[in-house]
PDB file of C-alpha atoms in Angstrom:
ATOM      1  CA  ALA A1339       0.372  -0.100   0.015  1.00 74.00           C
ATOM      2  CA  GLN A1340       1.292   3.500  -0.523  1.00 81.00           C
ATOM      3  CA  SER A1341       2.241   5.655   2.197  1.00 89.00           C
ATOM      4  CA  VAL A1342       4.219   8.636   3.091  1.00 94.00           C
ATOM      5  CA  THR A1343       6.459   9.126   6.137  1.00 95.00           C
ATOM      6  CA  GLN A1344       7.646  12.375   7.675  1.00 96.00           C
ATOM      7  CA  PRO A1345       9.726  11.242  10.714  1.00 95.00           C
ATOM      8  CA  ASP A1346       9.960  14.830  12.068  1.00 95.00           C
ATOM      9  CA  ILE A1347       6.878  16.058  13.935  1.00 94.00           C
ATOM     10  CA  HIS A1348       8.213  19.296  14.861  1.00 96.00           C
ATOM     11  CA  ILE A1349      11.567  21.281  13.764  1.00 97.00           C
ATOM     12  CA  THR A1350      12.603  24.443  15.260  1.00 97.00           C
ATOM     13  CA  VAL A1351      15.486  26.020  13.462  1.00 97.00           C
ATOM     14  CA  SER A1352      16.971  29.776  13.694  1.00 97.00           C
ATOM     15  CA  GLU A1353      16.239  32.409  11.143  1.00 97.00           C
ATOM     16  CA  GLY A1354      19.062  32.641   8.582  1.00 97.00           C
ATOM     17  CA  ALA A1355      19.975  28.706   9.187  1.00 98.00           C
ATOM     18  CA  SER A1356      19.373  26.031   6.647  1.00 97.00           C
ATOM     19  CA  LEU A1357      16.449  23.776   6.179  1.00 97.00           C
ATOM     20  CA  GLU A1358      15.788  19.937   5.487  1.00 98.00           C
ATOM     21  CA  LEU A1359      12.517  18.437   5.987  1.00 98.00           C
ATOM     22  CA  ARG A1360      12.751  14.672   5.527  1.00 98.00           C
ATOM     23  CA  CYS A1361       9.874  12.864   3.572  1.00 98.00           C
ATOM     24  CA  ASN A1362       9.812   8.680   2.507  1.00 97.00           C
ATOM     25  CA  TYR A1363       7.190   7.059   0.596  1.00 94.00           C
ATOM     26  CA  SER A1364       6.182   3.910  -0.250  1.00 91.00           C
ATOM     27  CA  TYR A1365       4.766   3.196  -3.713  1.00 83.00           C
ATOM     28  CA  GLY A1366       5.227   0.508  -6.544  1.00 75.00           C
ATOM     29  CA  ALA A1367       5.784   2.826  -9.297  1.00 76.00           C
ATOM     30  CA  THR A1368       7.464   5.800 -10.282  1.00 75.00           C
ATOM     31  CA  PRO A1369       5.667   8.439  -8.099  1.00 85.00           C
ATOM     32  CA  TYR A1370       4.574  11.889  -8.349  1.00 88.00           C
ATOM     33  CA  LEU A1371       5.374  13.730  -5.291  1.00 92.00           C
ATOM     34  CA  PHE A1372       4.564  17.033  -3.809  1.00 94.00           C
ATOM     35  CA  TRP A1373       5.442  19.197  -0.848  1.00 97.00           C
ATOM     36  CA  TYR A1374       2.456  21.727   0.289  1.00 95.00           C
ATOM     37  CA  VAL A1375       2.915  24.419   3.085  1.00 96.00           C
ATOM     38  CA  GLN A1376      -0.154  25.140   5.135  1.00 93.00           C
ATOM     39  CA  SER A1377      -0.384  28.159   7.427  1.00 90.00           C
ATOM     40  CA  PRO A1378      -2.369  28.170  10.489  1.00 84.00           C
ATOM     41  CA  GLY A1379      -6.137  28.204   9.735  1.00 80.00           C
ATOM     42  CA  GLN A1380      -5.461  28.060   5.889  1.00 83.00           C
ATOM     43  CA  GLY A1381      -5.683  25.874   2.896  1.00 85.00           C
ATOM     44  CA  LEU A1382      -2.609  24.337   1.289  1.00 90.00           C
ATOM     45  CA  GLN A1383      -0.135  25.651  -1.220  1.00 92.00           C
ATOM     46  CA  LEU A1384       1.803  23.960  -3.499  1.00 92.00           C
ATOM     47  CA  LEU A1385       5.503  24.430  -2.937  1.00 95.00           C
ATOM     48  CA  LEU A1386       6.874  22.162  -5.685  1.00 94.00           C
ATOM     49  CA  LYS A1387       6.448  18.730  -7.516  1.00 92.00           C
ATOM     50  CA  TYR A1388       8.073  16.215  -8.934  1.00 92.00           C
ATOM     51  CA  PHE A1389       6.657  13.857 -12.267  1.00 87.00           C
ATOM     52  CA  SER A1390       9.721  12.886 -13.988  1.00 85.00           C
ATOM     53  CA  GLY A1391      13.034  14.296 -15.139  1.00 87.00           C
ATOM     54  CA  ASP A1392      15.610  16.396 -13.384  1.00 90.00           C
ATOM     55  CA  THR A1393      15.496  14.788  -9.612  1.00 92.00           C
ATOM     56  CA  LEU A1394      16.270  18.226  -8.162  1.00 96.00           C
ATOM     57  CA  VAL A1395      12.789  20.231  -8.308  1.00 96.00           C
ATOM     58  CA  GLN A1396      12.981  23.989  -7.557  1.00 97.00           C
ATOM     59  CA  GLY A1397       9.736  25.473  -5.962  1.00 96.00           C
ATOM     60  CA  ILE A1398       8.340  28.651  -4.985  1.00 95.00           C
ATOM     61  CA  LYS A1399       9.759  30.652  -2.117  1.00 95.00           C
ATOM     62  CA  GLY A1400      13.313  29.518  -2.237  1.00 97.00           C
ATOM     63  CA  PHE A1401      12.745  25.952  -1.646  1.00 98.00           C
ATOM     64  CA  GLU A1402      13.921  22.893  -3.396  1.00 98.00           C
ATOM     65  CA  ALA A1403      13.286  18.942  -3.236  1.00 98.00           C
ATOM     66  CA  GLU A1404      15.466  16.269  -4.356  1.00 97.00           C
ATOM     67  CA  PHE A1405      14.160  12.761  -5.425  1.00 95.00           C
ATOM     68  CA  LYS A1406      16.191   9.677  -4.458  1.00 95.00           C
ATOM     69  CA  ARG A1407      14.602   6.733  -5.831  1.00 92.00           C
ATOM     70  CA  SER A1408      17.458   4.352  -4.133  1.00 92.00           C
ATOM     71  CA  GLN A1409      16.263   5.987  -0.658  1.00 94.00           C
ATOM     72  CA  SER A1410      12.681   6.313  -1.768  1.00 94.00           C
ATOM     73  CA  SER A1411      12.946   9.854  -0.272  1.00 96.00           C
ATOM     74  CA  PHE A1412      11.924  13.310  -1.416  1.00 97.00           C
ATOM     75  CA  ASN A1413      13.416  15.741   1.318  1.00 98.00           C
ATOM     76  CA  LEU A1414      12.753  19.500   1.287  1.00 98.00           C
ATOM     77  CA  ARG A1415      15.352  21.831   1.391  1.00 98.00           C
ATOM     78  CA  LYS A1416      15.936  25.601   1.854  1.00 98.00           C
ATOM     79  CA  PRO A1417      19.341  27.425   2.507  1.00 97.00           C
ATOM     80  CA  SER A1418      18.073  30.327   4.675  1.00 97.00           C
ATOM     81  CA  VAL A1419      14.933  30.219   6.543  1.00 98.00           C
ATOM     82  CA  HIS A1420      12.643  33.246   7.102  1.00 96.00           C
ATOM     83  CA  TRP A1421      10.517  33.822   9.953  1.00 95.00           C
ATOM     84  CA  SER A1422       7.556  33.615   7.392  1.00 95.00           C
ATOM     85  CA  ASP A1423       8.406  29.982   6.572  1.00 97.00           C
ATOM     86  CA  ALA A1424       7.063  28.862   9.985  1.00 96.00           C
ATOM     87  CA  ALA A1425       4.074  26.692   8.812  1.00 96.00           C
ATOM     88  CA  GLU A1426       3.250  23.308   8.875  1.00 95.00           C
ATOM     89  CA  TYR A1427       4.531  20.865   5.718  1.00 97.00           C
ATOM     90  CA  PHE A1428       3.060  18.153   4.220  1.00 96.00           C
ATOM     91  CA  CYS A1429       4.603  15.568   1.642  1.00 96.00           C
ATOM     92  CA  ALA A1430       2.321  13.826  -0.498  1.00 94.00           C
ATOM     93  CA  VAL A1431       2.620  11.254  -3.120  1.00 91.00           C
ATOM     94  CA  GLY A1432       0.207  10.725  -5.996  1.00 86.00           C
ATOM     95  CA  ALA A1433      -1.541   7.274  -6.080  1.00 77.00           C
ATOM     96  CA  ALA A1434      -2.796   6.549  -9.643  1.00 71.00           C
ATOM     97  CA  THR A1435      -6.449   5.462  -9.482  1.00 65.00           C
ATOM     98  CA  GLY A1436      -9.495   5.590 -12.152  1.00 61.00           C
ATOM     99  CA  GLY A1437      -7.168   7.890 -14.594  1.00 59.00           C
ATOM    100  CA  TYR A1438      -6.017  10.679 -11.804  1.00 62.00           C
ATOM    101  CA  ASN A1439      -4.211  10.568  -8.728  1.00 71.00           C
ATOM    102  CA  LYS A1440      -5.182  10.706  -5.370  1.00 83.00           C
ATOM    103  CA  LEU A1441      -2.830  12.397  -2.776  1.00 88.00           C
ATOM    104  CA  ILE A1442      -1.751  10.399   0.168  1.00 89.00           C
ATOM    105  CA  PHE A1443      -0.340  12.961   2.675  1.00 92.00           C
ATOM    106  CA  GLY A1444       2.418  12.287   5.315  1.00 94.00           C
ATOM    107  CA  ALA A1445       1.609  13.281   8.926  1.00 93.00           C
ATOM    108  CA  GLY A1446       3.256  16.751   8.503  1.00 95.00           C
ATOM    109  CA  THR A1447       6.087  18.652   9.823  1.00 96.00           C
ATOM    110  CA  ARG A1448       5.507  21.741  11.790  1.00 96.00           C
ATOM    111  CA  LEU A1449       8.225  24.291  11.580  1.00 97.00           C
ATOM    112  CA  ALA A1450       9.057  26.869  14.181  1.00 97.00           C
ATOM    113  CA  VAL A1451      11.529  29.525  13.464  1.00 97.00           C
ATOM    114  CA  HIS A1452      13.455  31.377  16.016  1.00 94.00           C
ATOM    115  CA  PRO A1453      14.607  35.036  15.500  1.00 88.00           C
TER     116      PRO A1453
ATOM    117  CA  GLY B 624      -1.847  30.183 -11.021  1.00 68.00           C
ATOM    118  CA  ALA B 625      -5.118  27.978 -10.342  1.00 82.00           C
ATOM    119  CA  VAL B 626      -7.574  29.293  -7.608  1.00 89.00           C
ATOM    120  CA  VAL B 627      -9.878  27.356  -5.607  1.00 93.00           C
ATOM    121  CA  SER B 628     -12.262  29.191  -3.279  1.00 95.00           C
ATOM    122  CA  GLN B 629     -14.486  28.040  -0.445  1.00 96.00           C
ATOM    123  CA  HIS B 630     -17.538  29.189   1.042  1.00 96.00           C
ATOM    124  CA  PRO B 631     -17.973  29.834   3.880  1.00 96.00           C
ATOM    125  CA  SER B 632     -14.716  29.919   5.414  1.00 95.00           C
ATOM    126  CA  TRP B 633     -16.400  29.165   8.956  1.00 95.00           C
ATOM    127  CA  VAL B 634     -19.761  28.164  10.323  1.00 97.00           C
ATOM    128  CA  ILE B 635     -21.212  27.436  13.315  1.00 97.00           C
ATOM    129  CA  CYS B 636     -24.518  25.264  13.718  1.00 96.00           C
ATOM    130  CA  LYS B 637     -26.624  23.388  16.215  1.00 96.00           C
ATOM    131  CA  SER B 638     -26.720  19.543  16.550  1.00 97.00           C
ATOM    132  CA  GLY B 639     -29.171  18.013  14.132  1.00 97.00           C
ATOM    133  CA  THR B 640     -29.019  20.847  11.135  1.00 97.00           C
ATOM    134  CA  SER B 641     -27.572  20.654   8.001  1.00 97.00           C
ATOM    135  CA  VAL B 642     -24.707  22.495   6.674  1.00 97.00           C
ATOM    136  CA  LYS B 643     -23.752  23.030   2.761  1.00 97.00           C
ATOM    137  CA  ILE B 644     -19.971  23.915   1.860  1.00 97.00           C
ATOM    138  CA  GLU B 645     -19.185  25.218  -1.598  1.00 97.00           C
ATOM    139  CA  CYS B 646     -15.770  24.562  -3.304  1.00 96.00           C
ATOM    140  CA  ARG B 647     -15.077  26.519  -6.669  1.00 95.00           C
ATOM    141  CA  SER B 648     -12.385  26.344  -9.124  1.00 93.00           C
ATOM    142  CA  LEU B 649     -12.233  30.050 -10.184  1.00 93.00           C
ATOM    143  CA  ASP B 650     -10.119  29.985 -13.566  1.00 88.00           C
ATOM    144  CA  PHE B 651      -9.856  26.664 -14.686  1.00 88.00           C
ATOM    145  CA  GLN B 652     -12.318  23.653 -14.961  1.00 88.00           C
ATOM    146  CA  ALA B 653     -11.944  20.933 -12.854  1.00 88.00           C
ATOM    147  CA  THR B 654     -13.481  17.352 -13.787  1.00 84.00           C
ATOM    148  CA  THR B 655     -12.477  16.380 -10.667  1.00 89.00           C
ATOM    149  CA  MET B 656     -12.629  17.494  -6.972  1.00 93.00           C
ATOM    150  CA  PHE B 657     -11.541  16.014  -3.672  1.00 94.00           C
ATOM    151  CA  TRP B 658     -12.889  16.737  -0.116  1.00 96.00           C
ATOM    152  CA  TYR B 659     -10.546  16.236   2.703  1.00 95.00           C
ATOM    153  CA  ARG B 660     -11.157  16.323   6.528  1.00 95.00           C
ATOM    154  CA  GLN B 661      -8.327  17.794   8.971  1.00 91.00           C
ATOM    155  CA  PHE B 662      -8.554  17.281  12.513  1.00 86.00           C
ATOM    156  CA  PRO B 663      -6.444  19.423  14.860  1.00 82.00           C
ATOM    157  CA  LYS B 664      -2.785  19.125  14.462  1.00 79.00           C
ATOM    158  CA  GLN B 665      -3.334  16.078  12.151  1.00 84.00           C
ATOM    159  CA  SER B 666      -2.832  15.610   8.144  1.00 87.00           C
ATOM    160  CA  LEU B 667      -5.590  15.392   5.569  1.00 90.00           C
ATOM    161  CA  MET B 668      -7.631  12.778   5.383  1.00 92.00           C
ATOM    162  CA  LEU B 669      -9.237  12.178   1.997  1.00 92.00           C
ATOM    163  CA  MET B 670     -13.227  11.815   2.404  1.00 95.00           C
ATOM    164  CA  ALA B 671     -14.284  11.569  -1.325  1.00 94.00           C
ATOM    165  CA  THR B 672     -13.556  12.132  -4.811  1.00 92.00           C
ATOM    166  CA  SER B 673     -16.017  14.207  -6.598  1.00 90.00           C
ATOM    167  CA  ASN B 674     -16.456  14.174 -10.583  1.00 86.00           C
ATOM    168  CA  GLU B 675     -18.509  15.887 -12.683  1.00 84.00           C
ATOM    169  CA  GLY B 676     -21.552  14.733 -13.454  1.00 83.00           C
ATOM    170  CA  SER B 677     -21.505  11.305 -11.780  1.00 84.00           C
ATOM    171  CA  LYS B 678     -21.593  10.006  -8.183  1.00 88.00           C
ATOM    172  CA  ALA B 679     -18.819  10.752  -5.906  1.00 91.00           C
ATOM    173  CA  THR B 680     -16.366   8.159  -4.744  1.00 91.00           C
ATOM    174  CA  TYR B 681     -16.167   7.567  -0.828  1.00 94.00           C
ATOM    175  CA  GLU B 682     -13.158   6.289   1.049  1.00 92.00           C
ATOM    176  CA  GLN B 683     -13.654   3.557   3.109  1.00 92.00           C
ATOM    177  CA  GLY B 684     -15.329   4.460   6.441  1.00 93.00           C
ATOM    178  CA  VAL B 685     -16.964   7.831   5.261  1.00 95.00           C
ATOM    179  CA  GLU B 686     -20.626   7.571   5.357  1.00 94.00           C
ATOM    180  CA  LYS B 687     -21.799   8.744   1.961  1.00 93.00           C
ATOM    181  CA  ASP B 688     -25.456   9.561   3.341  1.00 95.00           C
ATOM    182  CA  LYS B 689     -23.817  11.588   6.058  1.00 96.00           C
ATOM    183  CA  PHE B 690     -21.650  13.563   3.734  1.00 97.00           C
ATOM    184  CA  LEU B 691     -23.313  14.321   0.582  1.00 96.00           C
ATOM    185  CA  ILE B 692     -21.281  15.698  -2.403  1.00 95.00           C
ATOM    186  CA  ASN B 693     -22.588  17.123  -5.741  1.00 91.00           C
ATOM    187  CA  HIS B 694     -20.395  18.135  -8.556  1.00 90.00           C
ATOM    188  CA  ALA B 695     -23.255  19.627 -10.525  1.00 83.00           C
ATOM    189  CA  SER B 696     -20.593  21.834 -12.737  1.00 90.00           C
ATOM    190  CA  LEU B 697     -17.127  21.915 -13.871  1.00 90.00           C
ATOM    191  CA  THR B 698     -16.357  24.757 -11.422  1.00 93.00           C
ATOM    192  CA  LEU B 699     -18.595  23.760  -8.331  1.00 94.00           C
ATOM    193  CA  SER B 700     -18.501  20.790  -6.039  1.00 95.00           C
ATOM    194  CA  THR B 701     -20.605  20.999  -2.971  1.00 96.00           C
ATOM    195  CA  LEU B 702     -20.118  18.866   0.758  1.00 97.00           C
ATOM    196  CA  THR B 703     -23.540  18.695   2.494  1.00 97.00           C
ATOM    197  CA  VAL B 704     -23.048  17.544   6.012  1.00 97.00           C
ATOM    198  CA  THR B 705     -26.593  16.408   7.209  1.00 97.00           C
ATOM    199  CA  SER B 706     -27.905  16.370  10.777  1.00 96.00           C
ATOM    200  CA  ALA B 707     -24.575  17.379  11.942  1.00 96.00           C
ATOM    201  CA  HIS B 708     -23.263  16.693  15.026  1.00 96.00           C
ATOM    202  CA  PRO B 709     -20.380  17.849  17.789  1.00 96.00           C
ATOM    203  CA  GLU B 710     -18.168  14.890  16.506  1.00 95.00           C
ATOM    204  CA  ASP B 711     -18.400  16.380  12.761  1.00 96.00           C
ATOM    205  CA  SER B 712     -16.672  19.646  13.729  1.00 96.00           C
ATOM    206  CA  SER B 713     -13.690  19.811  11.853  1.00 95.00           C
ATOM    207  CA  PHE B 714     -11.384  21.729   9.463  1.00 94.00           C
ATOM    208  CA  TYR B 715     -13.045  20.756   5.641  1.00 96.00           C
ATOM    209  CA  ILE B 716     -10.633  21.318   2.679  1.00 95.00           C
ATOM    210  CA  CYS B 717     -11.629  20.890  -1.075  1.00 96.00           C
ATOM    211  CA  SER B 718      -9.170  20.445  -3.826  1.00 94.00           C
ATOM    212  CA  ALA B 719      -9.437  20.573  -7.465  1.00 92.00           C
ATOM    213  CA  ARG B 720      -7.712  18.569 -10.243  1.00 86.00           C
ATOM    214  CA  ASP B 721      -6.173  20.741 -13.023  1.00 79.00           C
ATOM    215  CA  PRO B 722      -5.334  18.322 -15.763  1.00 71.00           C
ATOM    216  CA  GLY B 723      -5.074  21.545 -18.365  1.00 68.00           C
ATOM    217  CA  GLY B 724      -1.779  22.273 -16.580  1.00 56.00           C
ATOM    218  CA  GLY B 725      -0.119  19.397 -18.240  1.00 53.00           C
ATOM    219  CA  GLN B 726       0.362  17.574 -15.231  1.00 56.00           C
ATOM    220  CA  GLU B 727      -1.674  15.995 -12.456  1.00 70.00           C
ATOM    221  CA  THR B 728      -1.465  18.544  -9.742  1.00 80.00           C
ATOM    222  CA  GLN B 729      -4.191  19.277  -7.172  1.00 86.00           C
ATOM    223  CA  TYR B 730      -4.880  22.908  -5.805  1.00 90.00           C
ATOM    224  CA  PHE B 731      -6.298  23.524  -2.482  1.00 93.00           C
ATOM    225  CA  GLY B 732      -9.077  25.737  -1.154  1.00 94.00           C
ATOM    226  CA  PRO B 733      -8.471  27.756   1.950  1.00 93.00           C
ATOM    227  CA  GLY B 734     -10.873  25.181   3.719  1.00 94.00           C
ATOM    228  CA  THR B 735     -14.122  25.530   6.092  1.00 95.00           C
ATOM    229  CA  ARG B 736     -13.787  25.262   9.633  1.00 95.00           C
ATOM    230  CA  LEU B 737     -17.084  23.752  11.136  1.00 96.00           C
ATOM    231  CA  LEU B 738     -18.307  23.764  14.534  1.00 96.00           C
ATOM    232  CA  VAL B 739     -21.496  21.803  15.747  1.00 97.00           C
ATOM    233  CA  LEU B 740     -22.703  22.971  19.177  1.00 96.00           C
TER     234      LEU B 740
END
């Protein structure tokens, strides 16, 4: 069965520090992978996605993620975190069903940023 | 980019009443929309997949008679929580699939917070 694991429930970093959020997936075929961000009380905003091709994907707000098939991982990175990056981050895998993809989400990682 | 709206953004209702939540794709046609439920500090759980002009597909454990979904047009899907009870209080989020973008991507609405008293 498809699944997504985000091992870190909560991460705290200092403003200006680098960030890496971990994501591991379980999926039988080549996955469609996504990272979304959710601010408190808000919906989800798409940060980036991987479908095929270059395994290093650039997204919005200075985020990037690298697909590593051998490790079944799709970790999210940012070289320098801003206070406005504090939010909940969700990794998701698209599971093919009936001609489209259902999204299976990880449990999320809550990011806190210290000034 | 693709924009999805939800209305209302929050609603408070009495136990036993029904509540309708609308989800609209504003600048694209969405043949498929999805409804999720999110409990505090938890991830999103897919409730059902809504296809325009056909019956919704519900996930295991979701009561289809409790959560009525209608997808009457390519830009509108509605979720009606019938005879709501306090345990139905939650954050409901919809998303819409935009196949026109060339890739399979879901765009999310801002969510509707439901409180049943």
